[in-house]
XYZ file of C-alpha atoms in Angstrom:
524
model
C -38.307 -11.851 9.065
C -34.638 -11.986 9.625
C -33.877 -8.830 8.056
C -36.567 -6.807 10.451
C -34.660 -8.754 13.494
C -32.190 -7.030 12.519
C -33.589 -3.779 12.141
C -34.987 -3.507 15.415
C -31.744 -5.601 17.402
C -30.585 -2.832 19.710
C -28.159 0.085 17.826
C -25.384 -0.503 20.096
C -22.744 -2.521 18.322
C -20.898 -4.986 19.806
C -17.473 -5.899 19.165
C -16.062 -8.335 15.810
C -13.955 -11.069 16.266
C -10.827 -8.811 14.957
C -12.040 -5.967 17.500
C -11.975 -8.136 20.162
C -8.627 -9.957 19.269
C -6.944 -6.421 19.108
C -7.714 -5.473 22.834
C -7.267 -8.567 24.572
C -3.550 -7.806 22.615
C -3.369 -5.539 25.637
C -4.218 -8.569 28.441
C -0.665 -9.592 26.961
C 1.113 -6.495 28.380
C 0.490 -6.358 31.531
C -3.319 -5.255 31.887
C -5.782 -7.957 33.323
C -9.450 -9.013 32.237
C -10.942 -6.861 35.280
C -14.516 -6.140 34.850
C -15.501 -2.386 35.204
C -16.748 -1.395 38.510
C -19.894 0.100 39.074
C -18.224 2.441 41.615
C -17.223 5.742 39.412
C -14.000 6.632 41.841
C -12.435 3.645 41.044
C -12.959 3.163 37.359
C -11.273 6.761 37.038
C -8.730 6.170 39.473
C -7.992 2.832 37.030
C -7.875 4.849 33.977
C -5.626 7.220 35.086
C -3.295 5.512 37.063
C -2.868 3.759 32.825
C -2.455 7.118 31.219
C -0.705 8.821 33.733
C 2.336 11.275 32.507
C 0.050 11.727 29.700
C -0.301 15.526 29.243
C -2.978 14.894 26.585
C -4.801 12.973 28.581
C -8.484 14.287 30.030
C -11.017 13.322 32.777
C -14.150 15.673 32.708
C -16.818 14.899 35.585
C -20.761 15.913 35.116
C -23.957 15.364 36.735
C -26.151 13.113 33.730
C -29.833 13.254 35.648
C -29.338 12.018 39.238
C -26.301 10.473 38.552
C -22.520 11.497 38.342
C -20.604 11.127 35.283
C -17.302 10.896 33.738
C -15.839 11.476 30.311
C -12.283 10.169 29.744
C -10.207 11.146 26.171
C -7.467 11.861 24.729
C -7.437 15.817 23.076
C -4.840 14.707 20.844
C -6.841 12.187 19.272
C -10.551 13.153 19.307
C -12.528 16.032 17.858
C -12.850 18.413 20.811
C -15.498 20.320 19.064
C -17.502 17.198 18.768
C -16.977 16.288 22.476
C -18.456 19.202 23.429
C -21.360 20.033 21.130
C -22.174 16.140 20.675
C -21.375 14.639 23.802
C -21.166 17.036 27.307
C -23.751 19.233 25.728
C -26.568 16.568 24.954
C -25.653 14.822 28.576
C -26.262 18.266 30.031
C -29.507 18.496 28.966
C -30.620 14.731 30.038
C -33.690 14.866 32.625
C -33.064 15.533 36.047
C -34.921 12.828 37.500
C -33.632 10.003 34.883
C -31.509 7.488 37.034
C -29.359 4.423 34.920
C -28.869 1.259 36.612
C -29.419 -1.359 34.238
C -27.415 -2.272 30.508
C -30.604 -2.494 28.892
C -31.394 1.687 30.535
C -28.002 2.582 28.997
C -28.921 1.346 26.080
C -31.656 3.032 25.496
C -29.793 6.440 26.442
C -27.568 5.662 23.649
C -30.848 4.893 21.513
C -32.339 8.662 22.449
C -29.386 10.874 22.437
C -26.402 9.316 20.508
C -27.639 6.840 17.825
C -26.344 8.840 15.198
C -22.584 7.923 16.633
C -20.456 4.930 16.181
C -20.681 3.409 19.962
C -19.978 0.590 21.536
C -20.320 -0.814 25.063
C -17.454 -1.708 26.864
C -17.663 -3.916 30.349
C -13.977 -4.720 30.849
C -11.153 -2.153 32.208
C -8.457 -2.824 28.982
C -11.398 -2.593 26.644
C -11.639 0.991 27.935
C -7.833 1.825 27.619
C -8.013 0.519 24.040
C -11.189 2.132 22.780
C -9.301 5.187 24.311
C -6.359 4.336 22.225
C -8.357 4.510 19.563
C -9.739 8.384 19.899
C -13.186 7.694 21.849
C -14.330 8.608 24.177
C -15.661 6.762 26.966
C -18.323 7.812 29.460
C -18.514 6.661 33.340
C -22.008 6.328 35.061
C -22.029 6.236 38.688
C -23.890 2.583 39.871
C -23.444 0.971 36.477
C -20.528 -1.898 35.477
C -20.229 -0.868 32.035
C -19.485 2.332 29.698
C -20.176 3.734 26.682
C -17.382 4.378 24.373
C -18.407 7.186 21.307
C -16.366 8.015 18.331
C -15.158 11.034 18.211
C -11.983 10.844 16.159
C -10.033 13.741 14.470
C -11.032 13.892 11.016
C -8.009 15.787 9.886
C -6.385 14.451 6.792
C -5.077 15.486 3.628
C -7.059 16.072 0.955
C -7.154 14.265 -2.343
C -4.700 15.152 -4.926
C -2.819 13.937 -7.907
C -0.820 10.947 -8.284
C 3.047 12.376 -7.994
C 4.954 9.090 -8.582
C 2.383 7.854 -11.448
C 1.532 10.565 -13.330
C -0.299 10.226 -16.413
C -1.802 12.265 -19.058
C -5.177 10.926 -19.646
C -7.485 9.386 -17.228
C -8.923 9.907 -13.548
C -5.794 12.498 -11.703
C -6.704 11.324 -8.294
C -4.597 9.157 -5.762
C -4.846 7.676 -2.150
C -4.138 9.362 0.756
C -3.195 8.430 4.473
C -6.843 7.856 5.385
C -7.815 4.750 5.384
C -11.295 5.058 4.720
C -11.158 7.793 2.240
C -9.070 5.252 0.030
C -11.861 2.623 0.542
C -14.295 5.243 -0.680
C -12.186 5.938 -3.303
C -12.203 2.503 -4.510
C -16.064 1.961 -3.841
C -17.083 4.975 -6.393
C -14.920 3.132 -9.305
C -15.845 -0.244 -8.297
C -20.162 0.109 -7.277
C -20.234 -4.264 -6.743
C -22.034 -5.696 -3.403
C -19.746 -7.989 -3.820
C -16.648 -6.044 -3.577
C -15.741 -6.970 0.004
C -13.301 -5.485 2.604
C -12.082 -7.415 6.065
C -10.118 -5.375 9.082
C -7.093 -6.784 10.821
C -4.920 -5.211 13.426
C -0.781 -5.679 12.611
C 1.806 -4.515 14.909
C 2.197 -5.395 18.336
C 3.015 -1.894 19.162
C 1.525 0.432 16.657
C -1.889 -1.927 16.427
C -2.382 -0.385 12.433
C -5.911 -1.266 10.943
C -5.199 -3.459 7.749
C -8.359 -3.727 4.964
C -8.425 -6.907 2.857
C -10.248 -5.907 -0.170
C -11.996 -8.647 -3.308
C -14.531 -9.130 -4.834
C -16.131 -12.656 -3.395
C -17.597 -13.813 -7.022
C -14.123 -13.216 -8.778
C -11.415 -13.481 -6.744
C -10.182 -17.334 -6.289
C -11.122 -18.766 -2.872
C -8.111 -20.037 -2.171
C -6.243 -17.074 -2.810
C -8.324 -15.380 -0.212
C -7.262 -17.823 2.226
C -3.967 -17.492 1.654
C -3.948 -13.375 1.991
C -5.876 -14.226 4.967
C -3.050 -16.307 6.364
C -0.286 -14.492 6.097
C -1.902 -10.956 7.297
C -3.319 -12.591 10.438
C 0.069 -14.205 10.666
C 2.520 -11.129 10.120
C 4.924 -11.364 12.747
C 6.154 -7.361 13.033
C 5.875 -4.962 16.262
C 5.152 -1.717 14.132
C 3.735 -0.932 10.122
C 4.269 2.928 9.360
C 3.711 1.750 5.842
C 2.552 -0.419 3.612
C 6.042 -1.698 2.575
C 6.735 -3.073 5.731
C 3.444 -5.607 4.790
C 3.935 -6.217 1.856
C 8.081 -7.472 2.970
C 6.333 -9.657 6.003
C 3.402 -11.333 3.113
C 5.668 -12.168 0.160
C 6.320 -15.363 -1.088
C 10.562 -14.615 -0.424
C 12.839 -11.663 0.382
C 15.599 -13.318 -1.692
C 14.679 -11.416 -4.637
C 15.879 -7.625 -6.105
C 12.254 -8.035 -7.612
C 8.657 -6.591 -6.042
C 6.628 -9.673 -5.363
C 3.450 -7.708 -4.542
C 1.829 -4.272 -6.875
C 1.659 -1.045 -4.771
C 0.361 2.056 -6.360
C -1.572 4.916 -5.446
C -3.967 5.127 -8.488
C -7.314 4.208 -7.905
C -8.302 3.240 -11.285
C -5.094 0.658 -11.538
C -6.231 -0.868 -7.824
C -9.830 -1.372 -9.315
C -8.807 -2.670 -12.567
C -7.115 -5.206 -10.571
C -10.198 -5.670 -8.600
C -11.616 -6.600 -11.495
C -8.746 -9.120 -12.906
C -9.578 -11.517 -9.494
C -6.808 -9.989 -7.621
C -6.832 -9.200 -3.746
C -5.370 -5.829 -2.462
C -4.413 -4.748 1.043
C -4.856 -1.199 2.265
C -2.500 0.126 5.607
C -3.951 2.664 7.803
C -1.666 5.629 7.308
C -0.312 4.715 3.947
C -1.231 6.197 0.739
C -0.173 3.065 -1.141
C -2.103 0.075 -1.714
C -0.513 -3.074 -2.443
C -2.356 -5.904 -4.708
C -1.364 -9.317 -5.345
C -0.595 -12.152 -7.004
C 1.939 -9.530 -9.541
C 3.481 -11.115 -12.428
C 6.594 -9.674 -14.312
C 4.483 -8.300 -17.044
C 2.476 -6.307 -14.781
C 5.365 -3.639 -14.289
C 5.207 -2.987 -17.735
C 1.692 -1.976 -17.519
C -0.509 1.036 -16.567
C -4.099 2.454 -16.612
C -3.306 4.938 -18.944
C -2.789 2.079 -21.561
C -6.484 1.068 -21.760
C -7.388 5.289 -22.076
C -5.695 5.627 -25.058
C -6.044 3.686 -28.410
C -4.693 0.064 -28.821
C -2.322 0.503 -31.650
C -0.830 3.544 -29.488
C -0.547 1.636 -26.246
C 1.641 -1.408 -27.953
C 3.555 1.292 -29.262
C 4.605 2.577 -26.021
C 4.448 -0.369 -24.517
C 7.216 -1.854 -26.531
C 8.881 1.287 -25.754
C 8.688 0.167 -22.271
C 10.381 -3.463 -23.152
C 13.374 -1.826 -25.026
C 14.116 0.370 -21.631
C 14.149 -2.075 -19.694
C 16.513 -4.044 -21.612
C 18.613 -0.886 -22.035
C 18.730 0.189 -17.796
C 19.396 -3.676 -17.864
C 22.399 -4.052 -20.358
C 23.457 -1.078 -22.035
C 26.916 -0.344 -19.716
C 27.253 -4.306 -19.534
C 27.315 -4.530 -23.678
C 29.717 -1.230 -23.782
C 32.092 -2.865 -21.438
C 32.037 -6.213 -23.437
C 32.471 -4.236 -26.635
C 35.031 -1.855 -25.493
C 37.357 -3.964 -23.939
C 37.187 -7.945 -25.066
C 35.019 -7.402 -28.198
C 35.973 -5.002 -30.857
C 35.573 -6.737 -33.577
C 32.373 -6.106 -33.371
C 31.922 -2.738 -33.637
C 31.880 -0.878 -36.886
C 35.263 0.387 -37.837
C 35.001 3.815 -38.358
C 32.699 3.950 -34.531
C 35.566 2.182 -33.189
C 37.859 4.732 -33.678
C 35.915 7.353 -32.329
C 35.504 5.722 -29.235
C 39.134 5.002 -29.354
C 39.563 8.807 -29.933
C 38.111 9.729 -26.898
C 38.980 7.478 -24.709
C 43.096 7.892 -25.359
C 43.271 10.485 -22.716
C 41.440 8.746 -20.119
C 43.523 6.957 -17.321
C 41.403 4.814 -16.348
C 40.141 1.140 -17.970
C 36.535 1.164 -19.194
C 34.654 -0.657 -16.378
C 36.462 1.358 -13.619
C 35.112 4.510 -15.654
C 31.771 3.458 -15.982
C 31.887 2.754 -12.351
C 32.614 5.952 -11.599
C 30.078 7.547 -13.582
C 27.351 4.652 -12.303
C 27.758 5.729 -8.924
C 27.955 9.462 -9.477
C 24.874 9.602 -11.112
C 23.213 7.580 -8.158
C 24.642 9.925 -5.582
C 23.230 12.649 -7.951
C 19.563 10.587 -7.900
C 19.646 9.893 -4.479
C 20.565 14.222 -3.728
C 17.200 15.359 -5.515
C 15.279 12.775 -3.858
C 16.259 13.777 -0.693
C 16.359 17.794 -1.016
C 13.922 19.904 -0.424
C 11.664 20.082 -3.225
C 12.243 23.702 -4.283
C 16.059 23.041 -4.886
C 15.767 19.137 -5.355
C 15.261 19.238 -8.979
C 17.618 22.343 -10.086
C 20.591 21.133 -7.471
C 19.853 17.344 -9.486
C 19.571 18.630 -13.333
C 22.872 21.380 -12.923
C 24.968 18.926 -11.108
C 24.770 16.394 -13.600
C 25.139 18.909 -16.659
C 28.636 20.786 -14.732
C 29.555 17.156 -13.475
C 29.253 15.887 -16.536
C 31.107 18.299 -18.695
C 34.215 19.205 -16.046
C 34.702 14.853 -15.888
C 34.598 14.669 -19.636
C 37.372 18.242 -20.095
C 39.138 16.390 -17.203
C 39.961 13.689 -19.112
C 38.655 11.904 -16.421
C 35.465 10.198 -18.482
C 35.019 10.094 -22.433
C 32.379 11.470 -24.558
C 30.830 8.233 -25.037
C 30.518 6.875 -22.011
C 28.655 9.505 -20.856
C 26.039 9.099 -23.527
C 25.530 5.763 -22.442
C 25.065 6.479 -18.598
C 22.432 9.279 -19.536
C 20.579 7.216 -22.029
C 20.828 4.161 -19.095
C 19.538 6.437 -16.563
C 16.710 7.825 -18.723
C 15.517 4.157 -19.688
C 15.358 3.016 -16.304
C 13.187 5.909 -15.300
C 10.300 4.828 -18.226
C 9.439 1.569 -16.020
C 6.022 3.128 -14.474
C 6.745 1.297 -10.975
C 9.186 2.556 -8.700
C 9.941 -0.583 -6.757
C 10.764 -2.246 -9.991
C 13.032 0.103 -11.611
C 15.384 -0.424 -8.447
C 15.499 -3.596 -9.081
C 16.939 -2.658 -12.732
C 19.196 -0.455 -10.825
C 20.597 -3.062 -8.224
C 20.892 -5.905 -11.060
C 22.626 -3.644 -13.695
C 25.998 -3.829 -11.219
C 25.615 -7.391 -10.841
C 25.569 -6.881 -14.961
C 28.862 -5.006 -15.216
C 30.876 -6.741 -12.951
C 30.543 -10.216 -14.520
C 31.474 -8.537 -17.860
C 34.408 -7.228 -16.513
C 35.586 -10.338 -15.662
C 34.256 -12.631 -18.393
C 32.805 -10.297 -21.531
C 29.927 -10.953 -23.611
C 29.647 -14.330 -22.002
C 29.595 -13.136 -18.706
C 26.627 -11.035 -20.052
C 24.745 -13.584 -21.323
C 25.275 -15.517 -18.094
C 24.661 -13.190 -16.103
C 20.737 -12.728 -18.462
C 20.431 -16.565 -18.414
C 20.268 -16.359 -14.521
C 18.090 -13.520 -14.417
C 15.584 -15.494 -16.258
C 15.935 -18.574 -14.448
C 15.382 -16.783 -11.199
C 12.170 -14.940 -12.567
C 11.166 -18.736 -14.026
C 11.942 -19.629 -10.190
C 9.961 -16.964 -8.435
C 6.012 -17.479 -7.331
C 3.494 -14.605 -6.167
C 1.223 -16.118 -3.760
C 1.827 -19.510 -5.684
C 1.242 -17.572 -9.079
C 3.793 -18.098 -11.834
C 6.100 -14.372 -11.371
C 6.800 -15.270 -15.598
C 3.302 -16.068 -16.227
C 1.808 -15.758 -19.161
C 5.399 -16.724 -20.683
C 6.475 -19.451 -18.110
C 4.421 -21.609 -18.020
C 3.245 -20.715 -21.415
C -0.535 -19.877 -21.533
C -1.562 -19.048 -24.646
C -5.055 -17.285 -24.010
C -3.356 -14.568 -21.874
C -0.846 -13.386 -24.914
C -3.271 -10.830 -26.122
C -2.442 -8.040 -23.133
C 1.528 -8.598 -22.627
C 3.977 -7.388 -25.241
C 0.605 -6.258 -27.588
C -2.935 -4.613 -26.522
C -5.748 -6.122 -28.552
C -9.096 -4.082 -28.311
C -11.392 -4.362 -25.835
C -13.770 -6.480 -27.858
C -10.620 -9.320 -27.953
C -9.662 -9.267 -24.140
C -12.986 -10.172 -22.171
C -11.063 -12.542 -20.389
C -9.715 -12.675 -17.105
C -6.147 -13.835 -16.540
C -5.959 -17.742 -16.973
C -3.111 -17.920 -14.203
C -5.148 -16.146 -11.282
C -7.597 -18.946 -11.296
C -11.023 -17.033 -11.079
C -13.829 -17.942 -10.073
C -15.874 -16.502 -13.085
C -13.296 -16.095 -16.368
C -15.271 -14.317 -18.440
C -15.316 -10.646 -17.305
C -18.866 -9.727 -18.606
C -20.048 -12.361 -16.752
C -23.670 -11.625 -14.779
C -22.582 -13.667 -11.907
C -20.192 -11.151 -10.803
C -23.328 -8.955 -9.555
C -24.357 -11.425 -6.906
C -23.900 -10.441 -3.744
């Protein structure tokens, strides 16, 4: 019985709880909780005396039956072709003896002639300006004290392409875009659960970006819900272009070179996490979605790893480990060798590098330096160029930079050797936001070798760790499965097992159903 109620409740929607917190935003700045008049004149004259100076900004007037109409909109942000096939055209052809005086008579205009739209009725002057905002538009009925506001937004958006920043070989090629709801779609066609659920908030004072909360109610832990909850209702910031200004408002601290949240623009990885009991966070605008609680171990991770074949993945996934410890020490350990520690390198390599370096004027860390920072200036170039001469410009520079510093005298041999084979390690971590970490720690690296050598390095490691130990995710453990120790979770860190050996969900995210063949996970 409660399920035909609902069925046969009228079609026009009324307004959520996060819909009507985002336009009473606007009773804050300046505009007052004035009901709409039923007097046409002055609900336009209202309207435009908000949008005046607005060149984009439109105010049509027809007859709808006996009555006089208005249609206000923005061009810039509705479909025009759909305001005039879908909207003026159907009011044009409304009876000429129909009069509307009454909510429930509007309503059942909407019923006849628009029920295929998203509408919703408005009876309050800022709702208007917001739903305006918004790219409806709203309709104006002589004699009545409310108005219909139809969506009629631009659908112009990219199209879906391939992941550029994490590419892989094998495995769905598709990525996010700027479209909201084409990402949610996205994830809805890997992830078919009734339970997979997705709640809207507005963040930004100015900007007023739609944010999706996405879980999946039967897996996810309660709690952790709340919390994500919390702290996106709570996000103190007057504009989000992207999601990296969330995801800097929601994390745990700022005091940290390491990513506290997951943003990618795979599909498969954001489902997978789905899956795990994590919660993810989608920005209007942004092709990146961010997912949370992260641990360390997830950096070292991606989908392609459960495409291929297990003994292949650890492979490369060990691979991953030794770069990381490479970007991470490699120039500290050559300074420590070079200058305070030469007894232990081999004899005959120590006078090579001796060799080479004889001409060079400068000490070891102040050459390193050099080359450090060259090569980031070089980075930073190809990023930043056009795309046609980004990557030639980036590749030559380094090769004739390269070669002139080391026939200047200026560099050795050597050295450069270990700057390439740095900057090629720290370009295998599949996560952008993490290998800049890498990058900002490695100085912090060099310089306390310089000044106290192989202890410095090992001082300088031992406070790394303790500051990962330190670190929490939305209370989660950032060394988890390693500190605290768990020892169910060891069999997808440094070594896939097959499938048939990991049907468990991660101990540390606290799920509500751990096994991940579960049957409770299809409730609803």
């Amino acid at each position: 019985m409660s399920i035909y109620r609902k069925l046969v409740k009228s079609r026009i929607k009324t307004r959520s709880k996060s819909q009507l917190q985002t336009s009473d935003e606007l009773l804050e700045r300046g505009h007052s909780q004035k009901a709409i008049s039923k007097y046409l004149k002055l609900n336009k004259n209202q309207v435009q005396s908000v949008f005046e100076g607005n060149f984009d900004f439109l105010i049509e007037e027809m007859k709808v039956g006996q009555q006089v109409a208005a249609i206000v909109y923005l061009r810039t942000m509705v479909d025009l072709n759909m305001v005039a096939k879908q909207i003026t055209e159907t009011l044009a052809e409304i009876e000429d003896e129909m009069v509307l005086e009454t909510r429930g008579q509007l309503n059942q205009l909407y019923n006849k002639y628009f029920s295929s739209h998203e509408c919703y009725l408005i009876e309050h002057e800022h709702e208007v300006v917001w739903y305006v905002l918004l790219g409806y538009a709203v309709i104006f009925l002589e004699g009545l004290p409310c108005a219909l506001a139809i969506n009629v937004v631009t659908t112009q958006e990219r199209d879906i392409s391939i992941s550029e920043t994490q590419t892989i070989v094998r495995g769905p090629q598709h990525s996010f875009t700027e479209a909201i709801n084409t990402n949610v779609s996205l994830i809805r066609r890997a992830v078919k659960n009734p339970s997979l659920k997705f709640e809207s908030y507005t963040v930004g004072t100015e900007t007023k970006t739609t944010v999706f909360l996405g879980y999946i109610k039967n897996i996810a832990n309660a709690d952790l819900v709340n919390e994500a909850r919390r702290r996106v209702s709570e996000a103190n910031i007057n504009a989000i272009y992207d999601s990296g200004n969330l995801e800097e408002m929601i994390s745990d601290t700022i005091l940290t070179p390491f990513p506290l949240t997951y943003h990618t623009d795979r599909p498969d990885t954001i489902s997978s996490h789905l899956l795990d009991g994590k919660f993810i966070l989608l920005v209007d605008g942004s092709p990146y979605v961010i997912s949370a609680p992260v641990v360390f171990f997830d950096f070292f991770q991606v989908s392609e790893d459960y495409y291929q074949k297990y003994m292949m993945t650890t492979f490369i996934r060990l691979i991953r480990y030794i770069s990381f410890f490479l970007a991470l020490c490699l120039p500290a350990i050559y300074i420590a060798l070079t200058t305070f520690h030469h007894g232990l390198i081999p004899t005959d390599l120590l006078i090579s590098i001796q060799a080479q370096r004889e001409g060079v004027p400068f000490p070891a860390v102040l050459e390193l330096l050099m080359m450090e920072i060259t090569f980031e200036i070089l980075r930073e170039a190809g990023v930043r160029m056009p795309r046609v001469v980004g990557q030639t410009v980036s590749i030559v520079g380094a090769l004739v930079i390269g070669q002139a510093a080391v026939e200047a005298g200026v560099v050795s041999n050597f050295l450069v050797i270990i700057v390439a084979l740095t900057a090629m390690a720290g370009f295998v971590s599949p996560i952008y936001s993490f290998a800049n970490s890498i990058r900002l720690l490695r100085f912090g690296l060099i310089f306390i070798t310089a000044a106290l050598g192989m202890f410095g390095t090992l001082v300088g490691l031992l406070a790394i760790l303790l500051h990962l130990i330190s670190l929490r995710s939305f209370g989660v453990p950032y060394f988890a499965p390693l500190g605290p120790f768990i020892i169910e979770d060891q069999k997808d860190v440094f070594v896939r097992f097959p499938f048939q050996k990991t049907n468990i969900r991660p101990t540390y995210l606290k799920t509500s159903s751990k096994n991940k063949s579960s049957s409770k996970e299809s409730g609803g």
